[in-house]
Tab-separated table of C-alpha atoms and ligand atoms in Angstrom:
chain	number	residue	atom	x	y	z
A	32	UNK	CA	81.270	183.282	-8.979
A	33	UNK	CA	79.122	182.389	-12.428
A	34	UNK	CA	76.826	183.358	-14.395
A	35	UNK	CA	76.545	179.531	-16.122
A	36	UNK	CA	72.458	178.643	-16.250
A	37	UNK	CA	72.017	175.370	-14.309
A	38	UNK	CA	68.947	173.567	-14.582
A	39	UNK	CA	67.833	171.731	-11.023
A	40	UNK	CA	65.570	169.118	-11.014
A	41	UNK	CA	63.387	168.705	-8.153
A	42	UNK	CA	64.091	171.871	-6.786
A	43	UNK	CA	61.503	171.485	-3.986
A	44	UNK	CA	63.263	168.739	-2.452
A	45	UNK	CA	65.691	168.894	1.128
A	46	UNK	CA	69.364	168.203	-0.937
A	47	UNK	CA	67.658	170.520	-3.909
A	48	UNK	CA	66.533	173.545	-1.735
A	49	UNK	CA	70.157	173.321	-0.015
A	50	UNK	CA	71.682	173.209	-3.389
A	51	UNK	CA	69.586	175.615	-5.047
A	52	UNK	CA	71.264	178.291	-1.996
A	53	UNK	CA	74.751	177.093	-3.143
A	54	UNK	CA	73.803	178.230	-6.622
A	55	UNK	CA	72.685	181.453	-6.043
A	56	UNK	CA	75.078	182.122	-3.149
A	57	UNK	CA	77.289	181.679	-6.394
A	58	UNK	CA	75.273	183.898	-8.800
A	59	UNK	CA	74.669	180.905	-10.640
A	60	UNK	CA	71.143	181.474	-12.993
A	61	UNK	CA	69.041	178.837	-12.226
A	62	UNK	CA	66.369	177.321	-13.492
A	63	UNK	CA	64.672	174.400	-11.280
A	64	UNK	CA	62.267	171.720	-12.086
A	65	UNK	CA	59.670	170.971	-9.876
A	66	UNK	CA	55.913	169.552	-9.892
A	67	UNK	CA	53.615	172.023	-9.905
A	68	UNK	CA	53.596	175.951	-9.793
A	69	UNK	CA	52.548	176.690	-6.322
A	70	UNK	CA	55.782	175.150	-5.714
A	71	UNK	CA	57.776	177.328	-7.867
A	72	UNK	CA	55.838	180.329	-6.169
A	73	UNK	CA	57.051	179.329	-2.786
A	74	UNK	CA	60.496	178.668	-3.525
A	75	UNK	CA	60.698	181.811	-5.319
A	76	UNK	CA	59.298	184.309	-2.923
A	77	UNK	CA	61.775	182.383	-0.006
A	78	UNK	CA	64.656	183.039	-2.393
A	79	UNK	CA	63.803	186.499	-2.992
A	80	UNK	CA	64.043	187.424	0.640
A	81	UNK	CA	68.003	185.957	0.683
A	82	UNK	CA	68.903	186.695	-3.087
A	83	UNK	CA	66.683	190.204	-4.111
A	84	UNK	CA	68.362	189.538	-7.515
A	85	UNK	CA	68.432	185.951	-7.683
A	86	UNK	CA	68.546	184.545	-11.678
A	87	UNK	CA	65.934	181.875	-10.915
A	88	UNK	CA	62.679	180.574	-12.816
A	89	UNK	CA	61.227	177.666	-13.122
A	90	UNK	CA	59.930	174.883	-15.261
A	91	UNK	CA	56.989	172.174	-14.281
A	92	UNK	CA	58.072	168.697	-14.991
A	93	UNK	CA	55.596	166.602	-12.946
A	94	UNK	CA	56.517	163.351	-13.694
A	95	UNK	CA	60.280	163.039	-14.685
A	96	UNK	CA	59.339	159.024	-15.361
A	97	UNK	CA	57.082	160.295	-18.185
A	98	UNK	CA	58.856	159.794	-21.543
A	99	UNK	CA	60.619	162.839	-23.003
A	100	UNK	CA	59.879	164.400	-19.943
A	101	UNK	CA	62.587	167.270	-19.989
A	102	UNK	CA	62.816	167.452	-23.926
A	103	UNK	CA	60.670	170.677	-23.826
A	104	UNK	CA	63.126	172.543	-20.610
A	105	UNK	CA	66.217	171.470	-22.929
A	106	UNK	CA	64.482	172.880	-25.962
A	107	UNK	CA	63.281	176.326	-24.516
A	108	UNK	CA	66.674	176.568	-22.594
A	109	UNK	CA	69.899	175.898	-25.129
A	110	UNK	CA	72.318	178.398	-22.570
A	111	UNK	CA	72.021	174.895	-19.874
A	112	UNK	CA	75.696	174.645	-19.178
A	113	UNK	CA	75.444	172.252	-16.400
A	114	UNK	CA	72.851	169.848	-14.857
A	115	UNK	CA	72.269	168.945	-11.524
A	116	UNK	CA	69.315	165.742	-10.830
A	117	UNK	CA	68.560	165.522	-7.907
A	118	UNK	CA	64.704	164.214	-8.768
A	119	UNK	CA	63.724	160.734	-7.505
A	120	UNK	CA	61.304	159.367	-5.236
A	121	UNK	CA	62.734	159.144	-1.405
A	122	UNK	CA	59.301	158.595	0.241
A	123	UNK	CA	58.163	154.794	2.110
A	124	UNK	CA	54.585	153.567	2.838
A	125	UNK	CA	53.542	155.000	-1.027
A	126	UNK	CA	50.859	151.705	-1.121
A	127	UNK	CA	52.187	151.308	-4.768
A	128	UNK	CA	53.752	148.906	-7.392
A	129	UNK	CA	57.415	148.929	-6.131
A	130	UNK	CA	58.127	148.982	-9.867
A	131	UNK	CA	55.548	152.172	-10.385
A	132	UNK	CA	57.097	153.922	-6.779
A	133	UNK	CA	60.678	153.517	-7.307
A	134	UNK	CA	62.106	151.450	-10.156
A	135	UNK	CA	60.538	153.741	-13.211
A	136	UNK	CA	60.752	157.352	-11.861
A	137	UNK	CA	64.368	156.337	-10.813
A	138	UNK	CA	65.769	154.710	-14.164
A	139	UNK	CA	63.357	156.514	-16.492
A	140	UNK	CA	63.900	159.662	-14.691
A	141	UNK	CA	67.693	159.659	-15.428
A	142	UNK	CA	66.877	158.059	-19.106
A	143	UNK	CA	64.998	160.848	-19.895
A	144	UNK	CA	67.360	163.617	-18.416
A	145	UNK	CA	70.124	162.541	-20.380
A	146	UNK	CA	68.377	161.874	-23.611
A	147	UNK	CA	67.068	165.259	-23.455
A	148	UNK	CA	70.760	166.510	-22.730
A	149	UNK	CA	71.779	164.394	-25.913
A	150	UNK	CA	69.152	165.706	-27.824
A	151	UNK	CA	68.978	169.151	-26.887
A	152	UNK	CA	71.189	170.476	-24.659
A	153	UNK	CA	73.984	171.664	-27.444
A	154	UNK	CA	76.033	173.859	-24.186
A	155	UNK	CA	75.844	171.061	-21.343
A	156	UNK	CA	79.534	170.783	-19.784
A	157	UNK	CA	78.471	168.657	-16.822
A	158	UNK	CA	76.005	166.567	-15.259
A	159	UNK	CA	75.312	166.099	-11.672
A	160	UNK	CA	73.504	162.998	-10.680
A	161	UNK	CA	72.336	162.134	-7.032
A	162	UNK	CA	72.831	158.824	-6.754
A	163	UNK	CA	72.880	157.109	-3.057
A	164	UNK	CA	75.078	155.375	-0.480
A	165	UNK	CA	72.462	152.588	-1.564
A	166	UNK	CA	74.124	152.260	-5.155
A	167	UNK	CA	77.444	151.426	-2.820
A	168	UNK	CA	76.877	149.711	0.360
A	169	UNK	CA	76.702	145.645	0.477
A	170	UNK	CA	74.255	144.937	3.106
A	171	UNK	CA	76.273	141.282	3.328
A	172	UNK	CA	79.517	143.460	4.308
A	173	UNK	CA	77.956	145.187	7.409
A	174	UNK	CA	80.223	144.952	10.814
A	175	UNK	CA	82.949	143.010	8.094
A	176	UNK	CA	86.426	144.976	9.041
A	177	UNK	CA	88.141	143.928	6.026
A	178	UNK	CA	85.552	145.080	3.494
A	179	UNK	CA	85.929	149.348	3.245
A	180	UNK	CA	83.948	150.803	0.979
A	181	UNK	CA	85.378	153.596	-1.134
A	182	UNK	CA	84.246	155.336	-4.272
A	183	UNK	CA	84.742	152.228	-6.404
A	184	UNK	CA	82.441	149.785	-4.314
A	185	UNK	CA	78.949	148.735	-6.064
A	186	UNK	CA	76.196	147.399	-4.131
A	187	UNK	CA	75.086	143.554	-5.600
A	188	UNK	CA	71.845	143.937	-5.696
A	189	UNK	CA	69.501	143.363	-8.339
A	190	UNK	CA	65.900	143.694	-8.832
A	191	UNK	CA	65.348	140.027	-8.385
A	192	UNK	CA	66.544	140.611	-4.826
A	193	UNK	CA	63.565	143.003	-4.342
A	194	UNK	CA	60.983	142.083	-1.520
A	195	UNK	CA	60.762	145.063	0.690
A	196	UNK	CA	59.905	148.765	-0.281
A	197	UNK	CA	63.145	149.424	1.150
A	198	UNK	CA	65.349	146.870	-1.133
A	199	UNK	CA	62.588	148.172	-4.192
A	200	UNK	CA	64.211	151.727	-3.089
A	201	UNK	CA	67.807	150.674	-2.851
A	202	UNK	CA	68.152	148.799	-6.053
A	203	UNK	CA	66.483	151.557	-7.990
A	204	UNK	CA	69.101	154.140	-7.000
A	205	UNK	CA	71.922	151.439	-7.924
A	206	UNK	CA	70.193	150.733	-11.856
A	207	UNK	CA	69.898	154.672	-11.938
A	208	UNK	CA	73.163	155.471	-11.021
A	209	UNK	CA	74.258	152.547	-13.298
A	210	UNK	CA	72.260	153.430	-16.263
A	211	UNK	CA	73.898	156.227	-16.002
A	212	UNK	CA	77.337	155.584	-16.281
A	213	UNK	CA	76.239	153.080	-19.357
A	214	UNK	CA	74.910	155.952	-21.057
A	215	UNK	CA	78.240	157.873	-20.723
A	216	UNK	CA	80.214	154.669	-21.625
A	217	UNK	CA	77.990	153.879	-24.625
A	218	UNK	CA	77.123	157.758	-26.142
A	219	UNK	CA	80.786	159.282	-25.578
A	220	UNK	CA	79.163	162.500	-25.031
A	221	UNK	CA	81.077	165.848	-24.622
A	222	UNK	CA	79.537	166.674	-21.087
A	223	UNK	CA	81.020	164.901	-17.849
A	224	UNK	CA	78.928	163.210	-15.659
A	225	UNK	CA	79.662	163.287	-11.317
A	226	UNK	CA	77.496	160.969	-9.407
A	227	UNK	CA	77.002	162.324	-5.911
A	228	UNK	CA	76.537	158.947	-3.717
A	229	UNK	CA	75.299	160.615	-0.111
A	230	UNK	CA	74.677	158.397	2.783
A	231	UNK	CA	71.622	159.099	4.906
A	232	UNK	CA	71.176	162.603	4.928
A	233	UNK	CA	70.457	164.615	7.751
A	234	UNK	CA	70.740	169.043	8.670
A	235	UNK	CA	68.116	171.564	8.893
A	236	UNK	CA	65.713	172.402	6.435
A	237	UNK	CA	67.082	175.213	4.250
A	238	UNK	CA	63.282	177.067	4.817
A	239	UNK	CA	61.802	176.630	8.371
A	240	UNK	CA	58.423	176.719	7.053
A	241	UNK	CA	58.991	172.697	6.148
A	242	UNK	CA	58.476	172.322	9.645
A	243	UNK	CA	55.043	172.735	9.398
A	244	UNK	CA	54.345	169.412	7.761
A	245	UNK	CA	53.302	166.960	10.277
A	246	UNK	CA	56.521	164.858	9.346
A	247	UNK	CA	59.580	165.789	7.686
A	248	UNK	CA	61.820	164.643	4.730
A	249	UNK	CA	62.615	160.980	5.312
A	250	UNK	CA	65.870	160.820	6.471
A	251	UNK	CA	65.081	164.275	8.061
A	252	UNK	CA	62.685	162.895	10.102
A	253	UNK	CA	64.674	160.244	11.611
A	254	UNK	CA	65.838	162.787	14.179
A	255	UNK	CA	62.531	164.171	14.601
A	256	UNK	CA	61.026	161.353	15.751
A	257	UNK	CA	63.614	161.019	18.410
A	258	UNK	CA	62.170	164.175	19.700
A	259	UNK	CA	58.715	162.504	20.028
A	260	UNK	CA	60.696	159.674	22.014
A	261	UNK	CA	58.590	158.475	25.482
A	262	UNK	CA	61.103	160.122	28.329
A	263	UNK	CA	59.968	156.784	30.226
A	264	UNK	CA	62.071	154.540	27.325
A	265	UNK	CA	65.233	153.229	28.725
A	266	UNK	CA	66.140	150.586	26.037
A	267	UNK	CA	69.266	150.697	24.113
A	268	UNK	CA	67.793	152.685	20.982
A	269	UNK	CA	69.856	150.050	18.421
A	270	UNK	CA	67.484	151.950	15.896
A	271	UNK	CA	68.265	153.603	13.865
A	272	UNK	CA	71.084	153.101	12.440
A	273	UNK	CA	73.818	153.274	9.939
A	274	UNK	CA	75.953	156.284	8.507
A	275	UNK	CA	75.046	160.069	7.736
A	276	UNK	CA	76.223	163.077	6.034
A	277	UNK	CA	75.317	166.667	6.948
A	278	UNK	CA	73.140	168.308	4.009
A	279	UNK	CA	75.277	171.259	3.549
A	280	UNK	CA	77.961	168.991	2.413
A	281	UNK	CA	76.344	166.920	0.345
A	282	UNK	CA	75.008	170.265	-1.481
A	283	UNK	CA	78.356	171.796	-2.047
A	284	UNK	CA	79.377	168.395	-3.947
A	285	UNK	CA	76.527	169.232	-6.342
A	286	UNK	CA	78.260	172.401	-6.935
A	287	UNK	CA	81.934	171.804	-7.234
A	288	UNK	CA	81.866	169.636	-10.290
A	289	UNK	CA	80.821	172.686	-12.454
A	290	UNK	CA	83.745	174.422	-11.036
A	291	UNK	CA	86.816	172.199	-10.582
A	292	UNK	CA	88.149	169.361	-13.108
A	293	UNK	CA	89.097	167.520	-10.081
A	294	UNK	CA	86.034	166.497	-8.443
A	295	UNK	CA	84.011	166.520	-12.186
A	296	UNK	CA	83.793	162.646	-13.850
A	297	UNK	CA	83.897	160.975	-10.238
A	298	UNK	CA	81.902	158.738	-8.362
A	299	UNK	CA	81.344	161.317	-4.656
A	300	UNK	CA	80.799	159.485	-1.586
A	301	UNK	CA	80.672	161.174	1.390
A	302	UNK	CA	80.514	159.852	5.110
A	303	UNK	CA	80.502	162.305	8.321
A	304	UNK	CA	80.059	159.462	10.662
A	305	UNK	CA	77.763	156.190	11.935
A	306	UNK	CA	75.270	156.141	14.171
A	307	UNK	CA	72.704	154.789	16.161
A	308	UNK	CA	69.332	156.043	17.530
A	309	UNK	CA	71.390	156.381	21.119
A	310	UNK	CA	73.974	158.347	19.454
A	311	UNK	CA	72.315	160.240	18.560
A	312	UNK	CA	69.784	160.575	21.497
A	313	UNK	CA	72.933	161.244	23.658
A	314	UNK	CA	73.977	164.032	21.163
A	315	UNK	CA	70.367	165.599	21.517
A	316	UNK	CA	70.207	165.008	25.834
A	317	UNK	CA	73.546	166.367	26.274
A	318	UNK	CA	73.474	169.270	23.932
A	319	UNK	CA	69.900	170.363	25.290
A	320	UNK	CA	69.239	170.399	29.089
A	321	UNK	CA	65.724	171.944	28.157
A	322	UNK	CA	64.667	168.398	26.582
A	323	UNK	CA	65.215	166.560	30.553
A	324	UNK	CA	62.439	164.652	31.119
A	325	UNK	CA	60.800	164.826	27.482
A	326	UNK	CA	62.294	162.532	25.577
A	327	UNK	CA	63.955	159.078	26.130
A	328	UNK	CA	67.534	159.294	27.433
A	329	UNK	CA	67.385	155.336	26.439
A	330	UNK	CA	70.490	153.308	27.867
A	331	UNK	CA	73.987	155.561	27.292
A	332	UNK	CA	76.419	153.082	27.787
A	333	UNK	CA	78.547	151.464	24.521
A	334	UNK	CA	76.063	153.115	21.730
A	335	UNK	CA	79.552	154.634	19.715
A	336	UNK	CA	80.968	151.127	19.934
A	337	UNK	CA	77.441	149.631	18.942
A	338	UNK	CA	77.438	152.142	16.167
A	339	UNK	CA	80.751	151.306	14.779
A	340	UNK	CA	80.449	147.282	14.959
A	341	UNK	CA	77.376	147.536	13.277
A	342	UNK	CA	77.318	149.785	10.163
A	343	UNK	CA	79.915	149.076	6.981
A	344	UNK	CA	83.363	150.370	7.234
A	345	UNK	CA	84.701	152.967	4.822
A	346	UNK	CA	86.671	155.590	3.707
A	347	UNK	CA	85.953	158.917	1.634
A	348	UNK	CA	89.514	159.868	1.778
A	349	UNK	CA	89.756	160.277	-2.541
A	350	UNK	CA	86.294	162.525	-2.578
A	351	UNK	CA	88.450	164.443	0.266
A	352	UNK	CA	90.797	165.134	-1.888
A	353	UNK	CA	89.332	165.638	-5.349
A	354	UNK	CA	87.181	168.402	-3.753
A	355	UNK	CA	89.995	170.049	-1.305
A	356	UNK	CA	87.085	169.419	1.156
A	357	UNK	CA	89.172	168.949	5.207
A	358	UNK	CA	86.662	167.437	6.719
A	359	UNK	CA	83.311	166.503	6.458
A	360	UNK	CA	80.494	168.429	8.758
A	361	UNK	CA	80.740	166.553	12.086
A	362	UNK	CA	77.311	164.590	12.926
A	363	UNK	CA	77.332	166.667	16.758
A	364	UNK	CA	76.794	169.733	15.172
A	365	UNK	CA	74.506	168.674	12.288
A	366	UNK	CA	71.889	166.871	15.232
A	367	UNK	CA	72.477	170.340	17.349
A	368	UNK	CA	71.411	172.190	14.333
A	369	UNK	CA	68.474	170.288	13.373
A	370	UNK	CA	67.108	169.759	16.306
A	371	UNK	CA	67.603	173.580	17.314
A	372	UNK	CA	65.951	174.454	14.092
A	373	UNK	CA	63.277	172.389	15.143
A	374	UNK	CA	62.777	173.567	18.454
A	375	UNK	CA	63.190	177.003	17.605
A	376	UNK	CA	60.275	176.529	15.490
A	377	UNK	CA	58.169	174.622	18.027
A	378	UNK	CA	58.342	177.625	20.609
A	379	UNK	CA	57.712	180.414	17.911
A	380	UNK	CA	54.633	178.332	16.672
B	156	LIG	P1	62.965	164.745	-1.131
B	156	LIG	O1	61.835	163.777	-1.021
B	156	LIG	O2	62.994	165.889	-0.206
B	156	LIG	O3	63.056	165.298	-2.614
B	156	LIG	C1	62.773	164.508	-3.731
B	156	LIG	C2	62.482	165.422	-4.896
B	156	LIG	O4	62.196	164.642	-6.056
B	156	LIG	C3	61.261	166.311	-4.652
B	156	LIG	O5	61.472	167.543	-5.268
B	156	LIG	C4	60.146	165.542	-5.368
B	156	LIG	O6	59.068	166.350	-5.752
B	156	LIG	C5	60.901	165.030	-6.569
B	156	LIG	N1	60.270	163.874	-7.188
B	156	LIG	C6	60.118	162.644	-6.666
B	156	LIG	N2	59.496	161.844	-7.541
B	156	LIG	C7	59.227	162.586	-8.640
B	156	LIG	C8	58.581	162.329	-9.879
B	156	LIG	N3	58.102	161.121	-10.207
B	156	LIG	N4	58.482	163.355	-10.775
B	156	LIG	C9	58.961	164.590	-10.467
B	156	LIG	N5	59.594	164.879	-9.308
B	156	LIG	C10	59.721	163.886	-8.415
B	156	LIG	O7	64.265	163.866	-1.006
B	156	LIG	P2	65.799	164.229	-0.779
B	156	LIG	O8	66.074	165.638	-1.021
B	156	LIG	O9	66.167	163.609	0.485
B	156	LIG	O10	66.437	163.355	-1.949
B	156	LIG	C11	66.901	163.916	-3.154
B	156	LIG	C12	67.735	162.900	-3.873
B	156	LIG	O11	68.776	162.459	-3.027
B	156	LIG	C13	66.987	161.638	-4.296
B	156	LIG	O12	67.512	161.257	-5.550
B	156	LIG	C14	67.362	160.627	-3.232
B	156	LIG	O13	67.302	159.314	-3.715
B	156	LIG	C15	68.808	161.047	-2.968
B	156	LIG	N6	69.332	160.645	-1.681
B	156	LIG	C16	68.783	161.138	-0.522
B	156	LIG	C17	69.309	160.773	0.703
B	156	LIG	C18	68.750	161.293	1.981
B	156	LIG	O14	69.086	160.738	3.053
B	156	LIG	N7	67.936	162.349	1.974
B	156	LIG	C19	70.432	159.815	0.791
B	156	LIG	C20	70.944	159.395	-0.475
B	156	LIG	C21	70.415	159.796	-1.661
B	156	LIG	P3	57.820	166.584	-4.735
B	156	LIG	O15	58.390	167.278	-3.531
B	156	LIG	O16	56.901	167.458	-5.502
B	156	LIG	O17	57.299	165.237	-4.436
């Protein structure tokens, strides 16, 4: 239990509003960045109803790519012990300049968070950075046995290898996440610095009233869709697929490196398990009887074998241990509880 002030950037978003609970489950005093006040307002009033004395407020950083755009939160807030960015862009189809959508926010987004922590931010002890499975997986190295990525792997890419929104997306969280550690190599500063590096992350929403946008969260919605599936499909759903992590894990790791030496200064990578879309279609049909005859049931034979040859090996044993974490949320129960959330909601509204 603390009483440390935290500062949250993007505080609206699916890891954020997960992590923001962890805080104030541990009486942290928060205060979160987001883009606009309406936002605040909503997160605040959901809050309230969990955490009647929650220590939370908010500032409005609406572009975090903007130069000096945290200078001011650093400079109003000297108490920021520890700092937690989870702000990037994690949206497709955006109809934009790859650079504009995903390369600036990214890099200048970290940039500016730790030249305002340089600058300003005279009590910062650690920084949190959410980084991505993307800054660590080698696309070449998919299905390869022999290759196991740990902790210490880097994705190759580079921006010249750009030519998809996807790849535009990947390599920006891998020159982030690098940038970042340059910055810590180069300015020696007294603060730590933890990258979180999730994999595709999937669990409920921490407020059902997400729900009510027509799609969810990107990797979110993955499931979703599966529950929009024609009951009529029986193709092997090879899509799709690669490895996940529940949400509630991945927002404890933003927590523990403000707690425990052991986890704070590493590289977190975190893998519950790989999938496919019949994975996890098989997860969803067996686990709810109800959905017979509305969605697909696709083709059930091989898909964990399917799964397995054709996502990257690894092994998370070190962030295990670092964090005294036993095991990782299994992916059954974080489908069961996203899709119940998500039915739930469907009959209520
Ligand atoms: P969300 O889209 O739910 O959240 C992204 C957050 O960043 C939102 O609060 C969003 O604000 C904010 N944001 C985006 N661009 C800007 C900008 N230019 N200026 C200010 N704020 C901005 O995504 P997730 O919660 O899924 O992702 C959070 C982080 O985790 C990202 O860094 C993402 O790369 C990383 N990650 C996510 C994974 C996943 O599967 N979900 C996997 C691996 C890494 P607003 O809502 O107002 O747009």
């Amino acid at each position: 239990m603390s009483t440390k002030t935290v500062l949250l950037t993007g505080a609206s978003g699916f890891i954020a509003l997960h992590t923001l609970d962890q805080l104030l489950k541990r009486n942290y005093t928060v205060i979160g960045t987001v883009r606009s006040q309406d936002k605040a307002d909503n997160i605040t009033v959901q809050f309230k109803k969990e955490y009647p004395s929650a220590q939370l407020t908010f500032a409005i950083v609406e572009d975090i790519g903007a130069s000096g755009a945290f200078n001011k939160v650093f400079q109003d807030h000297p108490e920021i012990e520890g700092v937690l960015h989870t702000a990037s862009p994690f949206s497709f189809g955006l109809n934009k300049d790859f650079k504009d959508a995903y390369f600036t926010p990214a890099t200048e987004g970290t940039k500016n968070v730790l030249e305002a922590i340089q600058n300003y931010g005279k009590n910062v002890k650690n920084v949190v950075v959410t980084s991505s499975n993307a800054a660590v997986a080698n696309a070449d190295k998919v299905g390869d046995k022999t290759f196991i990525h740990t902790e210490e792997t880097w994705n190759p890419i580079t921006w010249d290898d750009v030519d998809n929104e996807l790849k535009a997306y990947i390599a920006s969280k891998k020159l982030a996440e690098k940038l970042a550690w340059e910055f810590v190599a180069e300015q020696k500063p007294l603060w730590k610095l933890t990258t979180v590096n999730p994999t595709l992350v999937w669990g409920p929403q921490k407020f059902e009233s997400s729900l009510a946008n027509k799609t969810l969260n990107t990797s979110a919605e993955a499931i979703n869709k599966l529950l929009s599936s024609d009951p009529n499909d029986t193709h092997f759903f090879d899509k799709p697929i690669g490895t996940s992590i529940d949400v509630r894990d991945v927002a404890l790791l933003h927590v523990l490196p403000l707690e425990n030496e052991n986890v704070s200064g590493k590289r977190l990578y975190p893998i519950q398990d790989e999938f496919n879309g019949q994975r996890i279609l098989n997860i969803i049909n067996r686990n709810f009887p109800e959905l017979e005859s509305k969605i697909a049931k696709g083709s059930l034979d091989g898909a964990d074998k399917h799964a397995e040859e054709n996502t990257i090996y690894y092994d998370t044993s070190k962030t295990l241990e670092w964090t005294g974490i036993k095991s990782w949320i299994p992916l059954e129960e974080t489908v069961k509880d996203s899709v119940r959330q998500i039915l739930d909601y469907r009959s209520k509204h």
